[in-house]
C-alpha positions as CSV (number, residue, x, y, z in Angstrom):
1,X,73.0,100.3,79.0
2,X,74.4,97.2,76.4
3,X,77.6,95.5,76.7
4,X,79.4,97.8,74.1
5,X,78.8,101.2,76.5
6,X,79.6,99.0,79.5
7,X,82.8,98.6,77.8
8,X,83.4,102.2,77.2
9,X,82.7,103.2,81.1
10,X,85.2,100.9,82.3
11,X,89.3,101.1,83.2
12,X,91.9,101.3,85.6
13,X,92.0,103.0,89.0
14,X,92.5,106.1,89.8
15,X,94.8,106.7,92.6
16,X,96.1,109.9,94.8
17,X,98.6,109.9,97.3
18,X,99.1,112.8,99.9
19,X,100.5,114.2,102.8
20,X,98.4,113.9,105.6
21,X,99.2,117.4,107.4
22,X,97.8,118.9,103.5
23,X,101.3,119.5,102.1
24,X,101.4,119.8,98.0
25,X,98.3,121.2,98.1
26,X,96.1,118.4,99.4
27,X,93.8,119.2,102.3
28,X,94.2,117.4,105.6
29,X,91.3,115.0,106.5
30,X,89.0,116.3,109.1
31,X,88.3,113.0,110.7
32,X,86.2,111.2,108.5
33,X,87.5,108.6,105.7
34,X,86.8,110.1,102.7
35,X,88.1,113.8,103.3
36,X,91.1,113.9,101.2
37,X,89.6,113.5,97.7
38,X,90.9,116.3,96.2
39,X,94.0,115.7,93.6
40,X,94.4,119.1,91.9
41,X,93.0,121.6,89.6
42,X,93.5,123.1,86.7
43,X,94.4,122.1,83.2
44,X,97.6,121.7,81.1
45,X,97.5,121.5,77.4
46,X,100.2,120.3,75.1
47,X,100.7,121.0,71.4
48,X,102.4,118.1,69.1
49,X,104.7,119.2,66.4
50,X,102.2,117.7,63.7
51,X,99.0,118.2,63.5
52,X,97.4,117.1,67.2
53,X,97.3,118.8,70.3
54,X,96.9,116.9,73.8
55,X,95.2,118.2,76.9
56,X,95.3,116.6,80.6
57,X,93.7,118.1,83.5
58,X,95.2,118.4,86.7
59,X,97.7,120.9,88.1
60,X,101.6,121.2,86.7
61,X,102.3,121.8,82.8
62,X,101.1,119.5,79.7
63,X,102.9,117.4,77.1
64,X,101.5,117.0,73.3
65,X,102.9,115.1,70.3
66,X,101.3,115.0,66.8
67,X,99.0,112.2,67.0
68,X,97.1,114.0,69.4
69,X,98.0,112.5,72.8
70,X,98.9,114.5,75.7
71,X,98.8,114.9,79.3
72,X,99.6,117.3,81.8
73,X,102.4,116.5,84.4
74,X,101.9,117.3,88.3
75,X,99.8,116.9,90.4
76,X,97.6,114.8,88.1
77,X,96.9,113.2,84.6
78,X,93.9,112.7,83.0
79,X,93.0,109.4,81.0
80,X,90.9,108.4,78.4
81,X,87.8,108.0,81.1
82,X,88.3,111.1,82.6
83,X,90.3,109.5,85.6
84,X,93.1,110.8,87.5
85,X,96.9,109.6,87.5
86,X,99.8,109.0,90.4
87,X,100.3,111.4,92.3
88,X,102.4,111.6,96.2
89,X,103.6,113.8,98.7
90,X,105.5,113.9,101.6
91,X,103.8,114.6,105.1
92,X,106.2,116.8,107.6
93,X,104.0,115.3,110.5
94,X,104.8,111.5,109.4
95,X,101.1,110.6,107.9
96,X,99.9,110.3,105.1
97,X,96.6,109.8,102.7
98,X,95.9,107.7,100.3
99,X,92.9,107.6,97.5
100,X,92.1,104.7,94.6
101,X,88.8,104.6,92.7
102,X,87.6,101.9,89.9
103,X,84.8,100.7,87.7
104,X,83.9,97.5,88.0
105,X,84.1,95.6,84.9
106,X,84.3,91.6,84.3
107,X,87.5,90.0,83.9
108,X,88.7,89.4,80.4
109,X,87.0,92.3,79.3
110,X,87.8,95.1,76.3
111,X,89.3,97.7,78.8
112,X,91.2,96.4,81.4
113,X,90.7,97.3,84.7
114,X,91.5,96.9,88.2
115,X,88.0,96.4,90.2
116,X,86.6,93.1,88.6
117,X,83.0,91.9,89.3
118,X,82.7,88.0,89.6
119,X,78.9,88.6,89.7
120,X,77.5,91.3,87.7
121,X,73.9,90.6,89.5
122,X,75.1,91.6,92.6
123,X,77.5,94.0,91.4
124,X,76.8,95.7,87.8
125,X,79.4,96.2,85.0
126,X,79.9,100.1,85.6
127,X,79.6,100.0,89.2
128,X,82.1,102.4,91.4
129,X,84.6,101.8,94.0
130,X,86.5,104.0,95.9
131,X,89.0,103.4,98.6
132,X,90.7,106.1,101.1
133,X,93.2,105.5,103.4
134,X,94.8,108.1,106.2
135,X,97.1,107.1,108.8
136,X,98.7,109.5,111.6
137,X,101.1,108.7,115.0
138,X,98.0,107.4,117.0
139,X,95.5,105.9,114.1
140,X,95.4,104.0,110.9
141,X,91.8,104.5,108.9
142,X,90.8,102.9,105.5
143,X,87.5,103.9,104.1
144,X,85.1,102.6,101.6
145,X,82.5,104.2,99.0
146,X,80.6,102.1,96.7
147,X,77.7,103.4,93.9
148,X,75.5,101.4,91.6
149,X,75.0,98.1,93.6
150,X,71.6,96.5,94.4
151,X,69.6,98.6,96.7
152,X,68.5,97.9,100.1
153,X,71.2,95.2,100.6
154,X,73.9,94.0,102.6
155,X,77.4,93.0,101.5
156,X,80.0,92.2,103.1
157,X,84.1,93.5,102.4
158,X,87.4,92.7,103.5
159,X,91.1,94.1,103.0
160,X,93.0,90.8,101.4
161,X,96.7,90.1,100.9
162,X,97.2,89.5,97.2
163,X,95.4,91.4,93.7
164,X,92.8,90.6,92.2
165,X,92.8,88.3,89.0
166,X,90.2,86.3,86.7
167,X,90.4,83.6,89.9
168,X,88.7,85.2,92.9
169,X,90.6,83.4,95.5
170,X,93.9,85.1,93.6
171,X,92.9,87.5,96.3
172,X,93.7,85.6,99.0
173,X,92.9,85.4,102.8
174,X,91.7,88.5,104.7
175,X,94.9,90.5,105.5
176,X,94.9,90.4,109.4
177,X,97.5,92.2,112.1
178,X,98.3,89.1,113.9
179,X,98.9,86.5,111.8
180,X,96.6,83.3,112.2
181,X,95.4,84.6,115.5
182,X,91.9,85.4,115.4
183,X,89.2,86.5,112.2
184,X,87.8,89.5,113.6
185,X,87.1,93.5,113.1
186,X,90.3,93.6,115.5
187,X,92.7,91.6,114.0
188,X,91.4,92.5,110.3
189,X,90.1,95.1,108.2
190,X,86.1,94.6,107.9
191,X,83.7,97.0,105.8
192,X,80.8,95.5,105.7
193,X,77.9,97.9,104.7
194,X,74.5,98.2,103.3
195,X,73.6,100.0,100.1
196,X,70.2,102.3,100.1
197,X,67.5,102.7,98.2
198,X,70.2,104.1,94.8
199,X,72.7,101.2,95.7
200,X,75.6,102.9,97.1
201,X,77.5,102.3,100.5
202,X,80.0,103.7,102.7
203,X,82.1,102.2,105.5
204,X,85.4,102.8,107.4
205,X,87.3,100.5,109.7
206,X,89.8,102.5,112.3
207,X,92.9,100.9,114.2
208,X,95.8,101.3,116.4
209,X,97.7,99.4,113.5
210,X,98.8,100.1,110.2
211,X,100.1,97.1,107.3
212,X,102.9,95.8,106.5
213,X,104.6,96.5,103.7
214,X,103.2,94.8,100.4
215,X,101.0,92.5,103.3
216,X,97.6,94.5,102.2
217,X,96.9,94.4,98.4
218,X,93.5,94.4,97.8
219,X,90.0,94.7,99.3
220,X,86.9,92.0,98.5
221,X,83.4,92.3,98.3
222,X,81.2,89.3,99.6
223,X,78.0,88.2,98.8
224,X,77.0,88.4,102.6
225,X,78.5,90.4,106.2
226,X,80.6,89.0,108.5
227,X,83.7,86.6,107.8
228,X,82.9,84.6,105.1
229,X,81.0,84.9,102.2
230,X,81.1,84.3,98.4
231,X,83.8,86.9,96.3
232,X,81.4,88.9,94.2
233,X,83.8,91.7,93.3
234,X,87.5,92.6,94.1
235,X,89.7,95.7,93.8
236,X,93.6,96.1,93.6
237,X,94.7,98.7,96.0
238,X,97.9,99.7,96.3
239,X,97.8,100.3,100.0
240,X,100.6,102.0,102.0
241,X,102.6,100.7,104.9
């Protein structure tokens, strides 16, 4: 695929928040890290006062303007790439779920993205990532799904403390439950995975603890599994605490 086509595919992340008990139309996870994937259905359509008509995807009502732009307010908002916008909800049980997805592009690409690849040989432009988070009174789970990577290859991944930027080091160190304690999957969130023959990979980490407010801001993909490795990609994620 040419560079121009890849740039057209890239874009910002989809972000969905919802209630863990299924309020606001969100399905409650069934024990897996990827169960809460629905952000709403339906279509909102708005017509401007001039010659344009705006259409957005999501539940709620649509608004449009004369330039032909429009959006649907409510459970989700469709962007130029067809990805949904933020939604939120409160949980009666005290739990919550979150989902964010993005399309990798190199830093400085024409279409900005919160998913950055620093090594397109290992994480090609237009590869996709999804991060899910679910918490209730007894457990905290973070899951990932990736598509479009190198087939049959092992990758490392960890939650980091700062957002992604052009410099891979900007994401900061691993998030740790007990700071400056052990660097292992018990005290940190490790999401190491191995891709299948199609370049797809999945992982999930479970803990009894959750994130400190504002302490977890991204996930970093490494070229090797374990506690270290070269940073080959990064995705800024608004984790909930």
